[in-house]
Coordinates of C-alpha atoms in Angstrom, one line a residue:
M1 CA 18.8 16.2 7.5
I2 CA 17.0 17.0 10.8
T3 CA 13.9 19.2 10.8
L4 CA 11.5 20.2 13.7
L5 CA 7.9 21.0 12.7
R6 CA 5.8 23.0 15.1
G7 CA 2.0 23.1 15.0
R8 CA -1.1 21.4 16.2
L9 CA -0.7 17.6 15.9
L10 CA -3.5 15.1 15.3
S11 CA -3.1 11.4 14.8
F12 CA -5.4 8.4 15.4
R13 CA -4.8 5.3 17.5
R14 CA -7.9 3.4 16.3
A15 CA -11.4 4.0 14.8
P16 CA -13.3 6.6 16.9
Q17 CA -16.6 5.3 18.3
S18 CA -18.1 8.8 18.8
L19 CA -17.2 12.5 19.0
S20 CA -16.4 12.1 22.7
D21 CA -14.0 9.2 22.1
T22 CA -10.8 11.1 22.9
D23 CA -8.9 7.9 23.6
S24 CA -9.1 7.1 19.9
Y25 CA -6.7 9.9 18.9
S26 CA -3.7 12.0 20.0
Y27 CA -3.9 15.8 19.8
E28 CA -1.3 18.3 20.8
S29 CA -2.3 22.0 20.8
D30 CA 1.4 23.0 20.6
G31 CA 3.1 20.0 19.2
G32 CA 6.6 19.2 17.9
L33 CA 7.5 16.7 15.3
L34 CA 11.2 15.8 14.8
I35 CA 12.1 14.4 11.4
E36 CA 15.4 12.7 10.6
N37 CA 16.2 11.2 7.2
G38 CA 12.6 11.0 6.2
I39 CA 11.5 9.2 9.4
I40 CA 9.6 10.6 12.4
A41 CA 12.2 10.6 15.2
A42 CA 10.1 12.1 18.0
V43 CA 6.7 13.5 18.6
G44 CA 5.1 15.3 21.6
T45 CA 4.7 18.8 23.0
Y46 CA 6.9 21.3 21.3
A47 CA 8.8 22.0 24.5
E48 CA 9.6 18.2 24.9
V49 CA 10.6 17.6 21.4
K50 CA 12.7 20.8 21.1
A51 CA 14.6 19.8 24.2
K52 CA 15.6 16.5 22.5
A53 CA 16.6 18.2 19.2
P54 CA 20.1 19.3 18.2
A55 CA 20.7 23.0 19.0
D56 CA 21.1 23.8 15.3
V57 CA 17.9 22.0 14.1
A58 CA 16.0 23.6 11.3
E59 CA 12.6 24.6 12.5
V60 CA 9.4 25.2 10.5
D61 CA 6.6 26.9 12.5
H62 CA 3.2 25.9 11.1
R63 CA 1.1 27.4 13.9
P64 CA -1.9 27.7 14.0
H65 CA -2.4 25.0 11.4
L66 CA -3.1 21.3 11.9
I67 CA -0.4 18.7 11.1
L68 CA -1.8 15.2 10.3
P69 CA -0.4 12.1 8.6
G70 CA -0.6 12.5 4.8
F71 CA -3.9 11.4 3.2
I72 CA -4.1 8.0 1.6
D73 CA -6.3 7.3 -1.5
M74 CA -7.2 3.6 -1.8
H75 CA -8.5 3.5 -5.4
L76 CA -8.0 5.6 -8.5
H77 CA -7.1 5.3 -12.1
F78 CA -3.8 7.0 -13.3
P79 CA -4.8 7.0 -17.0
Q80 CA -8.1 8.7 -16.4
M81 CA -6.9 12.3 -15.6
Q82 CA -8.4 13.5 -18.9
V83 CA -11.6 11.4 -18.5
I84 CA -12.7 13.2 -15.3
A85 CA -15.8 15.3 -15.9
S86 CA -17.1 13.3 -18.9
Y87 CA -20.8 13.2 -19.3
A88 CA -22.4 9.7 -19.5
A89 CA -25.5 7.9 -18.2
N90 CA -23.8 5.1 -16.3
L91 CA -20.7 3.1 -15.7
L92 CA -20.7 0.9 -18.8
E93 CA -21.5 3.7 -21.1
W94 CA -18.9 5.9 -19.5
L95 CA -16.2 3.1 -19.9
N96 CA -16.9 2.5 -23.5
T97 CA -17.4 6.1 -24.6
Y98 CA -14.6 7.8 -22.8
T99 CA -12.4 5.7 -20.6
F100 CA -11.3 2.9 -22.9
P101 CA -10.4 5.2 -25.8
E102 CA -8.3 7.4 -23.5
E103 CA -6.5 4.4 -22.0
C104 CA -5.4 3.3 -25.5
R105 CA -3.2 6.4 -25.6
F106 CA -1.0 5.0 -22.8
V107 CA 0.8 2.6 -25.1
E108 CA 2.9 5.7 -25.9
S109 CA 5.6 6.2 -23.2
A110 CA 5.8 10.0 -23.7
H111 CA 2.1 10.3 -23.0
A112 CA 2.2 8.1 -20.0
E113 CA 5.2 10.0 -18.6
R114 CA 3.5 13.4 -19.2
I115 CA 0.3 12.3 -17.4
A116 CA 2.3 10.7 -14.6
T117 CA 3.9 14.1 -13.8
H118 CA 0.5 15.8 -13.6
F119 CA -0.9 12.9 -11.6
Y120 CA 1.6 13.2 -8.8
D121 CA 1.4 16.9 -8.8
E122 CA -2.3 16.7 -8.2
L123 CA -1.9 14.2 -5.4
I124 CA 0.6 16.4 -3.6
R125 CA -1.4 19.5 -4.2
H126 CA -4.3 17.9 -2.4
G127 CA -2.3 16.4 0.5
T128 CA -2.3 12.8 -0.7
T129 CA 1.0 11.1 0.0
T130 CA 0.0 7.5 -0.8
A131 CA -2.4 6.2 -3.5
V132 CA -3.4 2.9 -4.9
A133 CA -3.8 3.2 -8.7
Y134 CA -4.7 1.3 -11.7
C135 CA -2.4 1.9 -14.7
S136 CA -3.5 0.9 -18.2
V137 CA -3.1 -2.5 -19.8
H138 CA 0.3 -1.4 -21.2
K139 CA 3.5 -2.0 -19.3
T140 CA 4.6 1.5 -20.4
S141 CA 2.0 3.0 -18.1
A142 CA 3.1 1.1 -15.1
D143 CA 6.7 2.0 -15.8
A144 CA 5.8 5.7 -16.0
Y145 CA 3.8 5.5 -12.8
F146 CA 6.5 3.8 -10.7
A147 CA 9.3 5.8 -12.2
E148 CA 7.6 9.0 -11.1
A149 CA 6.9 7.5 -7.7
M150 CA 10.6 6.7 -7.3
R151 CA 11.6 10.2 -8.4
R152 CA 9.4 11.7 -5.7
N153 CA 10.2 9.1 -3.1
M154 CA 6.5 8.4 -2.6
C155 CA 4.9 5.3 -1.1
M156 CA 2.7 4.1 -3.9
V157 CA 0.7 1.0 -4.8
G158 CA -0.2 0.3 -8.4
G159 CA -0.4 -2.3 -11.1
K160 CA -0.6 -3.0 -14.9
V161 CA -4.3 -3.8 -15.6
M162 CA -5.0 -7.3 -17.0
M163 CA -7.9 -7.5 -19.5
D164 CA -8.4 -9.8 -22.4
R165 CA -12.1 -9.3 -23.5
N166 CA -14.9 -6.8 -23.7
A167 CA -12.7 -3.8 -24.5
P168 CA -11.1 -2.2 -27.6
Q169 CA -8.4 -4.2 -29.3
G170 CA -5.8 -1.6 -28.2
L171 CA -6.6 -2.4 -24.6
L172 CA -6.5 -6.2 -24.7
D173 CA -3.7 -8.4 -23.6
T174 CA -3.9 -12.2 -23.4
P175 CA -3.8 -14.5 -20.3
Q176 CA -0.1 -15.2 -21.0
M177 CA 0.8 -11.6 -21.8
G178 CA -1.0 -10.3 -18.7
Y179 CA 0.8 -12.9 -16.5
D180 CA 4.2 -12.2 -18.1
E181 CA 4.0 -8.5 -18.0
T182 CA 2.7 -8.4 -14.5
R183 CA 5.6 -10.6 -13.4
Q184 CA 8.0 -8.2 -15.2
V185 CA 6.4 -5.1 -13.5
I186 CA 6.9 -6.9 -10.1
A187 CA 10.5 -7.7 -11.0
D188 CA 11.2 -4.1 -12.1
W189 CA 9.4 -2.1 -9.4
H190 CA 8.2 -4.0 -6.4
G191 CA 10.2 -3.1 -3.3
K192 CA 12.2 -0.5 -5.3
G193 CA 12.1 2.8 -3.3
R194 CA 8.7 2.8 -1.6
S195 CA 6.9 1.1 -4.4
H196 CA 4.3 -1.8 -4.0
V197 CA 3.1 -3.6 -7.1
A198 CA -0.6 -4.8 -7.0
I199 CA -1.9 -7.7 -9.1
T200 CA -4.6 -5.9 -11.1
P201 CA -7.4 -7.7 -13.1
R202 CA -9.6 -4.8 -14.0
F203 CA -12.8 -6.7 -13.2
A204 CA -14.4 -10.0 -14.1
I205 CA -16.2 -8.6 -17.2
T206 CA -12.9 -7.8 -18.9
S207 CA -11.1 -11.0 -18.0
T208 CA -11.8 -14.5 -19.4
P209 CA -11.7 -17.5 -17.1
E210 CA -8.3 -18.2 -18.6
Q211 CA -7.0 -14.8 -17.5
M212 CA -8.5 -15.3 -14.1
E213 CA -6.5 -18.5 -13.8
A214 CA -3.4 -16.6 -14.7
T215 CA -4.3 -14.0 -12.1
A216 CA -4.7 -16.8 -9.6
A217 CA -1.3 -18.2 -10.5
L218 CA 0.2 -14.7 -9.8
A219 CA -1.6 -14.6 -6.4
R220 CA -0.1 -18.0 -5.4
E221 CA 3.4 -17.0 -6.5
F222 CA 3.3 -13.6 -4.8
P223 CA 1.1 -14.0 -1.8
D224 CA 2.3 -10.8 -0.1
L225 CA 1.2 -8.6 -3.0
H226 CA -2.0 -6.5 -3.0
I227 CA -4.7 -7.5 -5.4
Q228 CA -7.0 -4.8 -6.7
T229 CA -10.1 -5.1 -8.8
H230 CA -13.8 -3.9 -9.0
L231 CA -16.8 -5.4 -7.4
S232 CA -20.6 -4.8 -7.4
E233 CA -20.5 -1.1 -8.6
N234 CA -23.5 -1.0 -10.8
D235 CA -26.6 -3.2 -11.3
D236 CA -26.0 -3.7 -15.0
E237 CA -22.4 -4.6 -14.4
I238 CA -23.4 -7.2 -11.7
K239 CA -25.9 -8.8 -14.1
F240 CA -23.5 -9.0 -17.0
T241 CA -20.7 -10.3 -14.8
C242 CA -22.8 -13.1 -13.4
E243 CA -23.9 -14.1 -16.9
L244 CA -20.3 -14.4 -17.9
Y245 CA -19.6 -16.7 -14.9
P246 CA -22.8 -18.7 -14.4
E247 CA -21.2 -21.3 -12.2
A248 CA -20.5 -18.7 -9.5
I249 CA -22.9 -18.1 -6.6
D250 CA -22.6 -14.3 -7.0
Y251 CA -20.1 -11.7 -8.1
T252 CA -17.9 -12.0 -5.0
D253 CA -17.8 -15.8 -5.5
I254 CA -16.1 -15.3 -8.9
Y255 CA -13.0 -13.8 -7.2
A256 CA -13.1 -16.4 -4.4
R257 CA -13.0 -19.3 -6.9
Y258 CA -9.8 -17.9 -8.3
G259 CA -8.1 -17.4 -4.9
L260 CA -8.4 -13.6 -5.1
L261 CA -10.4 -13.1 -1.9
G262 CA -7.9 -12.4 0.9
R263 CA -6.6 -9.9 3.4
K264 CA -4.7 -7.8 0.8
S265 CA -7.6 -7.8 -1.7
L266 CA -8.9 -4.4 -2.4
F267 CA -12.4 -4.3 -4.0
G268 CA -13.4 -0.9 -5.5
H269 CA -17.0 0.1 -4.8
A270 CA -18.7 -3.1 -3.4
I271 CA -21.9 -1.1 -3.1
H272 CA -24.5 -3.8 -3.7
L273 CA -23.2 -6.8 -1.6
S274 CA -25.6 -9.5 -0.4
E275 CA -25.4 -10.7 3.2
R276 CA -23.6 -13.8 1.9
E277 CA -21.1 -11.7 0.0
A278 CA -20.5 -9.4 3.1
D279 CA -19.9 -12.5 5.2
A280 CA -17.4 -13.9 2.7
M281 CA -15.6 -10.5 2.5
S282 CA -15.5 -10.4 6.3
E283 CA -14.2 -13.9 6.7
A284 CA -11.5 -13.4 4.2
G285 CA -10.5 -10.0 5.6
A286 CA -10.9 -8.4 2.2
V287 CA -11.4 -4.6 1.9
A288 CA -14.4 -2.8 0.4
V289 CA -13.2 0.5 -1.0
H290 CA -15.8 3.3 -0.8
C291 CA -15.6 5.8 -3.7
P292 CA -18.3 8.3 -2.9
T293 CA -17.9 11.0 -5.6
S294 CA -17.7 8.4 -8.3
N295 CA -20.8 6.5 -7.0
L296 CA -22.8 9.7 -7.1
F297 CA -21.4 11.0 -10.4
L298 CA -22.2 7.7 -12.2
G299 CA -25.4 7.1 -10.3
S300 CA -24.1 3.7 -9.1
G301 CA -25.7 3.7 -5.6
L302 CA -25.2 4.5 -2.0
F303 CA -22.5 2.6 -0.2
P304 CA -23.7 1.3 3.2
L305 CA -20.5 2.2 5.1
K306 CA -21.9 2.3 8.6
A307 CA -24.0 -0.8 8.1
L308 CA -21.0 -2.8 6.9
A309 CA -18.8 -1.5 9.7
R310 CA -21.2 -2.4 12.5
R311 CA -22.1 -5.9 11.3
E312 CA -21.5 -8.8 13.7
T313 CA -18.9 -9.8 11.2
P314 CA -17.8 -6.4 10.0
V315 CA -16.3 -5.7 6.6
R316 CA -13.0 -3.8 6.4
I317 CA -13.4 -0.5 4.6
G318 CA -11.2 2.0 2.8
V319 CA -12.1 5.3 1.1
A320 CA -11.0 6.7 -2.2
T321 CA -11.4 9.3 -4.9
D322 CA -11.7 6.9 -7.9
I323 CA -10.4 9.5 -10.4
G324 CA -11.7 9.7 -13.1
G325 CA -15.2 8.4 -12.3
G326 CA -14.7 10.4 -9.2
S327 CA -14.9 14.1 -9.5
S328 CA -12.2 15.4 -7.2
Y329 CA -8.6 14.6 -6.3
S330 CA -9.3 15.8 -2.7
M331 CA -9.8 13.4 0.1
L332 CA -11.5 16.2 2.0
R333 CA -14.1 16.5 -0.8
T334 CA -14.3 12.7 -0.9
M335 CA -15.3 12.5 2.7
D336 CA -17.7 15.4 2.4
E337 CA -19.6 13.3 -0.2
A338 CA -19.2 10.2 2.0
Y339 CA -20.9 12.1 4.8
K340 CA -23.8 13.0 2.5
I341 CA -24.3 9.5 1.4
Q342 CA -24.6 8.3 5.0
Q343 CA -27.1 11.1 5.6
L344 CA -29.2 9.8 2.7
L345 CA -29.1 6.4 4.3
G346 CA -30.2 7.7 7.7
E347 CA -26.7 7.3 9.2
R348 CA -24.2 9.6 10.8
L349 CA -20.5 9.8 9.9
N350 CA -18.8 12.0 12.4
P351 CA -15.7 14.1 11.4
L352 CA -13.3 12.1 13.6
E353 CA -14.3 9.0 11.7
S354 CA -13.6 10.8 8.4
Y355 CA -10.1 11.7 9.3
Y356 CA -9.4 8.3 10.7
Y357 CA -10.4 6.8 7.4
M358 CA -8.3 9.2 5.4
T359 CA -5.2 8.4 7.5
L360 CA -4.8 5.4 9.8
G361 CA -7.9 3.6 8.6
N362 CA -6.7 3.5 5.0
A363 CA -3.2 2.6 6.2
E364 CA -4.7 -0.3 8.1
A365 CA -6.8 -1.4 5.1
L366 CA -3.6 -1.5 3.1
S367 CA -1.7 -3.4 5.8
L368 CA 0.8 -0.6 5.9
A369 CA 0.0 1.1 9.2
D370 CA 3.5 0.2 10.5
R371 CA 4.9 2.7 7.9
I372 CA 2.2 5.3 7.1
G373 CA -1.0 6.8 8.4
T374 CA 0.2 7.9 11.9
L375 CA 2.6 10.3 13.6
E376 CA 4.3 7.5 15.5
P377 CA 8.1 7.6 15.9
G378 CA 9.8 5.3 13.5
T379 CA 7.2 5.7 10.7
D380 CA 7.7 7.5 7.4
A381 CA 7.3 11.3 7.7
D382 CA 4.5 11.7 5.2
L383 CA 2.4 14.6 6.4
V384 CA -0.2 17.2 5.5
V385 CA -0.6 20.7 7.0
L386 CA -4.2 22.0 7.0
N387 CA -5.5 25.5 7.2
A388 CA -9.2 25.7 8.2
A389 CA -9.3 29.5 7.3
A390 CA -7.9 29.0 3.8
T391 CA -10.7 31.0 2.0
P392 CA -12.6 34.1 3.1
A393 CA -15.8 32.0 3.6
M394 CA -13.9 29.4 5.7
A395 CA -12.2 32.1 7.8
L396 CA -15.6 33.6 8.5
K397 CA -16.9 30.3 9.7
M398 CA -13.8 29.7 11.8
E399 CA -14.8 32.7 13.9
V400 CA -17.5 30.6 15.5
V401 CA -15.8 27.2 15.5
E402 CA -15.4 26.1 19.2
N403 CA -13.6 22.7 19.1
L404 CA -11.4 20.4 17.1
A405 CA -14.3 18.3 15.7
E406 CA -16.1 21.4 14.4
E407 CA -12.8 22.6 12.7
L408 CA -12.3 19.2 11.1
F409 CA -15.9 19.2 9.8
L410 CA -15.4 22.7 8.4
L411 CA -12.3 21.5 6.5
Q412 CA -14.2 18.5 5.2
T413 CA -17.2 20.5 4.1
M414 CA -15.6 23.6 2.6
G415 CA -11.9 22.6 2.1
D416 CA -10.0 21.6 -1.0
D417 CA -6.5 22.0 -2.3
R418 CA -6.4 25.6 -1.0
A419 CA -6.6 24.3 2.6
I420 CA -3.4 22.3 2.1
I421 CA -0.7 24.5 3.4
E422 CA 2.1 21.9 2.8
T423 CA 2.5 18.3 1.9
Y424 CA 5.6 16.5 3.2
V425 CA 6.8 13.4 1.5
A426 CA 9.4 11.4 3.6
G427 CA 10.1 14.6 5.5
K428 CA 10.6 16.9 2.5
A429 CA 8.2 19.8 1.6
A430 CA 6.6 18.8 -1.7
K431 CA 3.7 21.1 -2.3
S432 CA 5.4 24.5 -2.0
I433 CA 7.9 23.5 -4.8
L434 CA 5.0 23.1 -7.2
Q435 CA 3.8 26.7 -6.8

């Protein structure tokens, strides 16, 4: 199957340094994107790409809309779709009151499979083509998650949560069970289709030292796998964690002691890092994943994105929705809140940076930029098509928009799933078939 898409093409080469940093991205005002068997075969001006295409190529004209690499969400919780918009004072109250009881339901395959269908529908509806998700402690949840990813041919990262304390009985495994079931999830799903299994201890509060040792064993046996967990989200969480591991220097040191601090380690939140912790993260190449809507919703704190990025030893950064502590599935809404957080910190996050983070930046943070996050020939044709005049209010604002950066900022500030004209997964239109 060969398809030619026409529209305005935007893709990043590296992180933009300023709004005037035109070398950081590629933009074609009348671009062509040739897709063959789910892979980008050619990209350039429409005239150039059309000349290379077969005479009978199927064309889709998306003008005047923008075509970008599909959005990437670095951290969210698949079992928390029905936890979103739950009223609570803070993280630990929210977990105990709403999240843990809901996650107990994922022992049932039918429930996990039903939620998986809705989960992937929402990702696609919001232009997200790759996500990094926590399943529940039950292997059934990981099976449902990856089976649906396979059915839709999506590039997804996920893992069975490991937790053996400080949670309801229905959510506890044991060190051995967590190890064995994670190994089985890896055997069943890793490398199947476009699936990547992540080793997933929820956070140090819910894992005993014995389970952390089991996690360390998995990390040694499978050094190429991602590791995902939580770090320094909330002041009470940090205090409790350090009480549980008094031998550690700080929260980050707990993970380091178990060999979990490395280049493929993804740490959700990481809001309240000390300078020592930021240095350790930077030296290891670990990723701090910013979850702005969740941080605001739960009152956890303001993530110092710009400060971490400009350090002499910078910390790698990703961005994410963190459903269901997060309040929106949209990466556009997510970056709108990220912008506001930087404003409160006296910093500026320009719109080019926002779209870099949603695409190439997150792909780089996942060590998957050779496959996703760009429009480079030879990469997977995961794409999103954006309409900056999707609503009457947006259309009115577009009348006075004068350049690409202003258009991107409008989309970020006012856009949501209505601005997503189409989502392509491995070259196939996926959003329109939902409607």
